[in-house]
Amino acid sequence: MRRFLVAGNWKMHGSSEMTADLISGVARRVLDAARLSEQKELGYDILVCPSAPYLSQAVDCSESQPISVGAQNVSQFDSGAYTGEISLSMLAELGCKYVLLGHSERRMLFNESDKEVAEKFSACLDHSLIVPILCIGETLAQRQAGQTEDVVAAQLDAVIDTVGITGFANAVIAYEPVWAIGTGETASPEQAQDVHAFIRAKLDGLSAEIAQAVRIVYGGSVKPSNADEQFAQKDIDGGLIGGASLQVSSFAGICEAVQKIIEKT
Ligand code: PGA
């Protein structure tokens, strides 16, 4: 069975105080919900992705807590004259375990191309210490034009063509319809499940084993009030959470939805 992942994408929000309070507050709530008095293995994974200046502090705060830390972006290059960029070795040295790749805000606001995203994904595999979370998803106009599957397939193909299907053996996919990000409008559980099933079926055509094992999380206005019905879908293995990851109550509430699903199964 695939392990759920609840990942918080803080985007360009946060402070030192928030980093400390959020990590300790969420850890306390999820351990209570799991009735664990001290840090033990939860039955699922929790990840926070703060802005780069807070990564080191976040790693310190999450030590001996059931929370991992990831970055929101990384360079495809190892080192060199790339002002403002951060390398995978640097992230690994800080203690990061994951990195978001190709978030729609990076694709749209910073013109990140499919090719660059694929190069970053490939660099993660070479590096092997940091798990890539590949973000894909269609815009509203693309959905309305009936192009959702074509768009998602093309974004996946750009990476598969570079790294092959085996590149997904240790990766996460985040399906995030652009029209649902930060808008308060969530894809219905059926809409999300349909695209997740499409993604899994596409991978299945290349490797049944990898398709069954890869975690596909949903992102786009996930909140405690809709997390349970999203996560109950067969091919949805957790969430990538933006706005609701910035507060202990909402992020922990989403984690608790996973805890309940695990206890029922
Ligand atoms: P949202 O953001 O939860 O605020 O919609 C999700 C994301 O951008 O990853």
mmCIF file of C-alpha atoms and ligand atoms in Angstrom:
data_model
loop_
_atom_site.group_PDB
_atom_site.id
_atom_site.type_symbol
_atom_site.label_atom_id
_atom_site.label_comp_id
_atom_site.label_asym_id
_atom_site.label_seq_id
_atom_site.Cartn_x
_atom_site.Cartn_y
_atom_site.Cartn_z
ATOM 1 C CA MET A 1 0.000 0.000 0.000
ATOM 2 C CA ARG A 2 1.212 3.509 -0.798
ATOM 3 C CA ARG A 3 2.057 5.768 2.120
ATOM 4 C CA PHE A 4 0.171 9.067 2.277
ATOM 5 C CA LEU A 5 2.119 12.316 2.027
ATOM 6 C CA VAL A 6 0.874 15.672 3.291
ATOM 7 C CA ALA A 7 3.189 18.407 2.017
ATOM 8 C CA GLY A 8 2.976 22.102 2.866
ATOM 9 C CA ASN A 9 4.166 24.602 0.275
ATOM 10 C CA TRP A 10 4.689 27.830 2.202
ATOM 11 C CA LYS A 11 5.553 29.762 -0.975
ATOM 12 C CA MET A 12 7.049 33.193 -0.143
ATOM 13 C CA HIS A 13 5.421 33.378 3.281
ATOM 14 C CA GLY A 14 6.747 32.853 6.745
ATOM 15 C CA SER A 15 9.248 34.040 9.294
ATOM 16 C CA SER A 16 11.547 32.529 11.826
ATOM 17 C CA GLU A 17 8.827 32.654 14.433
ATOM 18 C CA MET A 18 6.296 30.984 12.175
ATOM 19 C CA THR A 19 8.775 28.238 11.266
ATOM 20 C CA ALA A 20 9.316 27.310 14.908
ATOM 21 C CA ASP A 21 5.659 27.618 15.947
ATOM 22 C CA LEU A 22 4.227 25.805 12.976
ATOM 23 C CA ILE A 23 6.523 22.808 13.145
ATOM 24 C CA SER A 24 6.188 22.309 16.888
ATOM 25 C CA GLY A 25 2.430 22.978 16.804
ATOM 26 C CA VAL A 26 1.740 20.573 13.950
ATOM 27 C CA ALA A 27 3.968 17.873 15.477
ATOM 28 C CA ARG A 28 2.110 18.098 18.779
ATOM 29 C CA ARG A 29 -1.307 17.867 17.111
ATOM 30 C CA VAL A 30 -0.498 14.953 14.808
ATOM 31 C CA LEU A 31 1.166 12.944 17.571
ATOM 32 C CA ASP A 32 -1.873 13.528 19.798
ATOM 33 C CA ALA A 33 -4.206 12.503 16.987
ATOM 34 C CA ALA A 34 -2.179 9.331 16.519
ATOM 35 C CA ARG A 35 -2.150 8.851 20.311
ATOM 36 C CA LEU A 36 1.636 8.782 20.376
ATOM 37 C CA SER A 37 3.184 10.495 23.383
ATOM 38 C CA GLU A 38 6.585 10.777 21.848
ATOM 39 C CA GLN A 39 8.058 10.799 18.397
ATOM 40 C CA LYS A 40 7.428 7.507 16.713
ATOM 41 C CA GLU A 41 6.700 6.536 13.186
ATOM 42 C CA LEU A 42 3.394 7.974 12.065
ATOM 43 C CA GLY A 43 1.702 5.831 9.465
ATOM 44 C CA TYR A 44 2.149 8.599 6.864
ATOM 45 C CA ASP A 45 4.619 11.321 5.880
ATOM 46 C CA ILE A 46 4.452 15.046 6.614
ATOM 47 C CA LEU A 47 6.587 17.545 4.779
ATOM 48 C CA VAL A 48 7.017 21.311 5.043
ATOM 49 C CA CYS A 49 8.599 23.371 2.258
ATOM 50 C CA PRO A 50 9.560 26.806 3.609
ATOM 51 C CA SER A 51 11.407 29.528 1.733
ATOM 52 C CA ALA A 52 15.143 28.917 1.454
ATOM 53 C CA PRO A 53 16.191 31.234 4.330
ATOM 54 C CA TYR A 54 14.215 29.097 6.801
ATOM 55 C CA LEU A 55 15.234 25.633 5.594
ATOM 56 C CA SER A 56 18.055 25.193 8.061
ATOM 57 C CA GLN A 57 15.936 26.325 10.992
ATOM 58 C CA ALA A 58 13.083 24.092 9.829
ATOM 59 C CA VAL A 59 15.411 21.083 9.772
ATOM 60 C CA ASP A 60 16.558 21.886 13.328
ATOM 61 C CA CYS A 61 12.980 22.333 14.552
ATOM 62 C CA SER A 62 11.801 19.094 12.966
ATOM 63 C CA GLU A 63 14.605 16.994 14.371
ATOM 64 C CA SER A 64 13.020 14.188 16.417
ATOM 65 C CA GLN A 65 9.600 15.205 15.047
ATOM 66 C CA PRO A 66 7.665 13.251 12.406
ATOM 67 C CA ILE A 67 8.087 16.055 9.865
ATOM 68 C CA SER A 68 10.520 16.293 6.945
ATOM 69 C CA VAL A 69 11.712 19.432 5.229
ATOM 70 C CA GLY A 70 11.834 20.158 1.511
ATOM 71 C CA ALA A 71 12.700 23.070 -0.749
ATOM 72 C CA GLN A 72 10.436 24.860 -3.211
ATOM 73 C CA ASN A 73 12.920 24.884 -6.080
ATOM 74 C CA VAL A 74 16.475 23.910 -6.969
ATOM 75 C CA SER A 75 18.989 24.559 -9.722
ATOM 76 C CA GLN A 76 19.663 21.909 -12.332
ATOM 77 C CA PHE A 77 23.365 22.758 -12.055
ATOM 78 C CA ASP A 78 25.834 21.371 -9.527
ATOM 79 C CA SER A 79 27.750 24.576 -8.877
ATOM 80 C CA GLY A 80 29.115 27.545 -10.771
ATOM 81 C CA ALA A 81 28.350 31.109 -11.753
ATOM 82 C CA TYR A 82 24.560 31.003 -11.282
ATOM 83 C CA THR A 83 23.786 33.989 -9.077
ATOM 84 C CA GLY A 84 20.787 33.466 -6.842
ATOM 85 C CA GLU A 85 20.520 29.719 -7.435
ATOM 86 C CA ILE A 86 20.702 26.893 -4.889
ATOM 87 C CA SER A 87 22.130 23.449 -5.660
ATOM 88 C CA LEU A 88 20.988 19.980 -4.660
ATOM 89 C CA SER A 89 24.193 19.416 -2.677
ATOM 90 C CA MET A 90 23.426 22.537 -0.652
ATOM 91 C CA LEU A 91 19.889 21.351 0.058
ATOM 92 C CA ALA A 92 21.131 17.893 1.019
ATOM 93 C CA GLU A 93 23.750 19.375 3.308
ATOM 94 C CA LEU A 94 21.030 21.366 5.074
ATOM 95 C CA GLY A 95 19.035 18.172 5.623
ATOM 96 C CA CYS A 96 16.298 18.613 3.018
ATOM 97 C CA LYS A 97 14.646 15.412 1.861
ATOM 98 C CA TYR A 98 12.394 16.610 -0.988
ATOM 99 C CA VAL A 99 12.166 19.393 -3.538
ATOM 100 C CA LEU A 100 9.163 20.765 -5.444
ATOM 101 C CA LEU A 101 9.788 20.930 -9.191
ATOM 102 C CA GLY A 102 7.829 22.769 -11.838
ATOM 103 C CA HIS A 103 5.206 24.309 -9.572
ATOM 104 C CA SER A 104 2.764 26.199 -11.798
ATOM 105 C CA GLU A 105 3.880 29.502 -10.265
ATOM 106 C CA ARG A 106 7.445 28.766 -11.354
ATOM 107 C CA ARG A 107 6.287 27.684 -14.796
ATOM 108 C CA MET A 108 4.058 30.724 -15.307
ATOM 109 C CA LEU A 109 5.738 33.559 -13.382
ATOM 110 C CA PHE A 110 9.355 32.541 -13.936
ATOM 111 C CA ASN A 111 8.998 30.926 -17.350
ATOM 112 C CA GLU A 112 10.319 27.571 -16.224
ATOM 113 C CA SER A 113 10.075 25.284 -19.238
ATOM 114 C CA ASP A 114 9.296 21.565 -19.411
ATOM 115 C CA LYS A 115 12.915 21.086 -20.429
ATOM 116 C CA GLU A 116 14.305 22.849 -17.348
ATOM 117 C CA VAL A 117 11.935 20.945 -15.084
ATOM 118 C CA ALA A 118 13.121 17.685 -16.656
ATOM 119 C CA GLU A 119 16.772 18.707 -16.153
ATOM 120 C CA LYS A 120 16.101 19.467 -12.500
ATOM 121 C CA PHE A 121 14.325 16.117 -12.097
ATOM 122 C CA SER A 122 17.252 14.366 -13.724
ATOM 123 C CA ALA A 123 19.710 16.182 -11.430
ATOM 124 C CA CYS A 124 17.737 14.920 -8.399
ATOM 125 C CA LEU A 125 18.147 11.344 -9.623
ATOM 126 C CA ASP A 126 21.882 11.806 -10.150
ATOM 127 C CA HIS A 127 22.164 13.274 -6.719
ATOM 128 C CA SER A 128 19.893 10.597 -5.198
ATOM 129 C CA LEU A 129 19.493 12.159 -1.729
ATOM 130 C CA ILE A 130 16.558 14.415 -2.559
ATOM 131 C CA VAL A 131 13.188 13.165 -3.771
ATOM 132 C CA PRO A 132 11.659 15.261 -6.568
ATOM 133 C CA ILE A 133 7.973 16.208 -6.357
ATOM 134 C CA LEU A 134 6.957 16.889 -9.944
ATOM 135 C CA CYS A 135 4.068 19.378 -10.168
ATOM 136 C CA ILE A 136 1.810 19.158 -13.209
ATOM 137 C CA GLY A 137 -1.635 20.478 -14.065
ATOM 138 C CA GLU A 138 -3.778 22.319 -16.565
ATOM 139 C CA THR A 139 -5.080 25.894 -16.657
ATOM 140 C CA LEU A 140 -8.779 26.717 -16.659
ATOM 141 C CA ALA A 141 -8.718 27.487 -20.393
ATOM 142 C CA GLN A 142 -7.058 24.146 -21.089
ATOM 143 C CA ARG A 143 -9.636 22.280 -18.986
ATOM 144 C CA GLN A 144 -12.496 24.095 -20.702
ATOM 145 C CA ALA A 145 -11.000 23.200 -24.071
ATOM 146 C CA GLY A 146 -10.941 19.526 -23.043
ATOM 147 C CA GLN A 147 -7.135 19.420 -23.037
ATOM 148 C CA THR A 148 -6.507 18.340 -19.438
ATOM 149 C CA GLU A 149 -5.159 14.871 -20.275
ATOM 150 C CA ASP A 150 -3.038 16.156 -23.173
ATOM 151 C CA VAL A 151 -1.441 18.847 -20.998
ATOM 152 C CA VAL A 152 -0.715 16.523 -18.100
ATOM 153 C CA ALA A 153 0.613 13.846 -20.474
ATOM 154 C CA ALA A 154 2.929 16.338 -22.181
ATOM 155 C CA GLN A 155 4.295 17.578 -18.848
ATOM 156 C CA LEU A 156 4.920 13.982 -17.778
ATOM 157 C CA ASP A 157 6.427 13.009 -21.129
ATOM 158 C CA ALA A 158 8.943 15.844 -20.918
ATOM 159 C CA VAL A 159 10.350 14.180 -17.805
ATOM 160 C CA ILE A 160 9.927 10.559 -18.922
ATOM 161 C CA ASP A 161 11.742 11.328 -22.189
ATOM 162 C CA THR A 162 14.699 12.611 -20.161
ATOM 163 C CA VAL A 163 14.930 10.127 -17.283
ATOM 164 C CA GLY A 164 12.840 7.142 -18.401
ATOM 165 C CA ILE A 165 10.095 5.537 -16.357
ATOM 166 C CA THR A 166 12.627 4.287 -13.792
ATOM 167 C CA GLY A 167 13.110 7.917 -12.795
ATOM 168 C CA PHE A 168 9.720 7.686 -11.085
ATOM 169 C CA ALA A 169 10.767 4.834 -8.806
ATOM 170 C CA ASN A 170 11.711 7.367 -6.147
ATOM 171 C CA ALA A 171 9.627 10.430 -6.970
ATOM 172 C CA VAL A 172 6.279 11.986 -6.154
ATOM 173 C CA ILE A 173 3.837 13.524 -8.625
ATOM 174 C CA ALA A 174 1.622 16.421 -7.570
ATOM 175 C CA TYR A 175 -1.426 16.986 -9.742
ATOM 176 C CA GLU A 176 -2.370 20.614 -9.261
ATOM 177 C CA PRO A 177 -4.993 22.075 -11.582
ATOM 178 C CA VAL A 178 -3.873 25.694 -11.953
ATOM 179 C CA TRP A 179 -7.476 26.929 -11.672
ATOM 180 C CA ALA A 180 -7.745 25.427 -8.195
ATOM 181 C CA ILE A 181 -4.519 26.870 -6.770
ATOM 182 C CA GLY A 182 -5.122 29.634 -4.265
ATOM 183 C CA THR A 183 -8.603 30.243 -5.664
ATOM 184 C CA GLY A 184 -10.644 28.461 -3.012
ATOM 185 C CA GLU A 185 -12.122 26.398 -5.827
ATOM 186 C CA THR A 186 -11.131 22.754 -5.385
ATOM 187 C CA ALA A 187 -11.376 20.113 -8.077
ATOM 188 C CA SER A 188 -14.176 17.766 -7.092
ATOM 189 C CA PRO A 189 -12.931 14.431 -5.741
ATOM 190 C CA GLU A 190 -14.155 12.819 -8.972
ATOM 191 C CA GLN A 191 -12.364 15.361 -11.190
ATOM 192 C CA ALA A 192 -9.144 14.876 -9.246
ATOM 193 C CA GLN A 193 -9.484 11.079 -9.163
ATOM 194 C CA ASP A 194 -10.051 10.965 -12.932
ATOM 195 C CA VAL A 195 -6.775 12.789 -13.618
ATOM 196 C CA HIS A 196 -4.855 10.789 -11.004
ATOM 197 C CA ALA A 197 -6.137 7.557 -12.562
ATOM 198 C CA PHE A 198 -5.119 8.847 -16.002
ATOM 199 C CA ILE A 199 -1.591 9.616 -14.735
ATOM 200 C CA ARG A 200 -1.270 6.195 -13.120
ATOM 201 C CA ALA A 201 -2.561 4.439 -16.232
ATOM 202 C CA LYS A 202 -0.070 6.328 -18.371
ATOM 203 C CA LEU A 203 2.809 5.211 -16.137
ATOM 204 C CA ASP A 204 1.351 1.710 -16.033
ATOM 205 C CA GLY A 205 1.863 1.462 -19.777
ATOM 206 C CA LEU A 206 5.604 1.712 -19.084
ATOM 207 C CA SER A 207 5.968 -0.076 -15.756
ATOM 208 C CA ALA A 208 3.113 -1.580 -13.747
ATOM 209 C CA GLU A 209 5.312 -1.818 -10.677
ATOM 210 C CA ILE A 210 6.336 1.842 -10.696
ATOM 211 C CA ALA A 211 2.799 3.008 -11.521
ATOM 212 C CA GLN A 212 1.427 1.153 -8.499
ATOM 213 C CA ALA A 213 4.129 2.440 -6.163
ATOM 214 C CA VAL A 214 4.395 6.106 -7.164
ATOM 215 C CA ARG A 215 2.620 8.564 -4.903
ATOM 216 C CA ILE A 216 0.344 11.018 -6.706
ATOM 217 C CA VAL A 217 -0.791 13.838 -4.420
ATOM 218 C CA TYR A 218 -3.477 16.408 -5.170
ATOM 219 C CA GLY A 219 -2.995 20.156 -4.755
ATOM 220 C CA GLY A 220 -5.381 23.067 -5.156
ATOM 221 C CA SER A 221 -7.304 24.645 -2.276
ATOM 222 C CA VAL A 222 -7.129 21.578 -0.039
ATOM 223 C CA LYS A 223 -8.568 22.372 3.397
ATOM 224 C CA PRO A 224 -9.519 20.309 6.447
ATOM 225 C CA SER A 225 -13.136 20.427 5.224
ATOM 226 C CA ASN A 226 -12.406 18.772 1.861
ATOM 227 C CA ALA A 227 -9.239 16.744 2.576
ATOM 228 C CA ASP A 228 -11.046 13.593 3.688
ATOM 229 C CA GLU A 229 -13.083 13.209 0.514
ATOM 230 C CA GLN A 230 -10.069 13.946 -1.698
ATOM 231 C CA PHE A 231 -7.814 11.528 0.146
ATOM 232 C CA ALA A 232 -10.478 8.806 0.138
ATOM 233 C CA GLN A 233 -10.099 8.524 -3.657
ATOM 234 C CA LYS A 234 -8.316 5.418 -4.830
ATOM 235 C CA ASP A 235 -5.465 7.142 -6.667
ATOM 236 C CA ILE A 236 -4.989 10.178 -4.410
ATOM 237 C CA ASP A 237 -2.112 9.604 -2.021
ATOM 238 C CA GLY A 238 -2.167 12.849 -0.076
ATOM 239 C CA GLY A 239 -1.934 16.547 -0.794
ATOM 240 C CA LEU A 240 0.266 19.482 -1.650
ATOM 241 C CA ILE A 241 -1.133 22.293 0.437
ATOM 242 C CA GLY A 242 -0.529 26.008 -0.040
ATOM 243 C CA GLY A 243 -2.663 28.476 1.928
ATOM 244 C CA ALA A 244 -3.881 25.936 4.480
ATOM 245 C CA SER A 245 -0.302 24.886 5.292
ATOM 246 C CA LEU A 246 0.461 28.256 6.893
ATOM 247 C CA GLN A 247 -1.497 27.667 10.069
ATOM 248 C CA VAL A 248 -1.203 24.907 12.627
ATOM 249 C CA SER A 249 -4.959 24.344 12.859
ATOM 250 C CA SER A 250 -5.576 23.913 9.133
ATOM 251 C CA PHE A 251 -2.407 21.976 8.285
ATOM 252 C CA ALA A 252 -2.784 19.664 11.273
ATOM 253 C CA GLY A 253 -6.493 19.292 10.405
ATOM 254 C CA ILE A 254 -5.503 18.002 6.968
ATOM 255 C CA CYS A 255 -2.961 15.611 8.512
ATOM 256 C CA GLU A 256 -5.661 14.367 10.868
ATOM 257 C CA ALA A 257 -7.866 13.532 7.874
ATOM 258 C CA VAL A 258 -5.111 11.155 6.735
ATOM 259 C CA GLN A 259 -4.800 9.666 10.218
ATOM 260 C CA LYS A 260 -8.540 8.881 10.188
ATOM 261 C CA ILE A 261 -8.350 7.216 6.781
ATOM 262 C CA ILE A 262 -5.424 5.091 7.923
ATOM 263 C CA GLU A 263 -7.269 4.021 11.051
ATOM 264 C CA LYS A 264 -10.278 2.957 9.003
ATOM 265 C CA THR A 265 -8.280 0.748 6.640
HETATM 266 P P1 PGA B 1 -3.333 26.254 -2.391
HETATM 267 O O1 PGA B 1 -1.914 26.059 -3.105
HETATM 268 O O2 PGA B 1 -3.519 25.100 -1.430
HETATM 269 O O3 PGA B 1 -3.242 27.570 -1.688
HETATM 270 O O4 PGA B 1 -4.370 26.229 -3.449
HETATM 271 C C1 PGA B 1 -1.467 24.792 -3.528
HETATM 272 C C2 PGA B 1 -0.116 24.903 -4.179
HETATM 273 O O5 PGA B 1 0.154 25.907 -4.853
HETATM 274 O O6 PGA B 1 0.724 24.007 -4.050
#
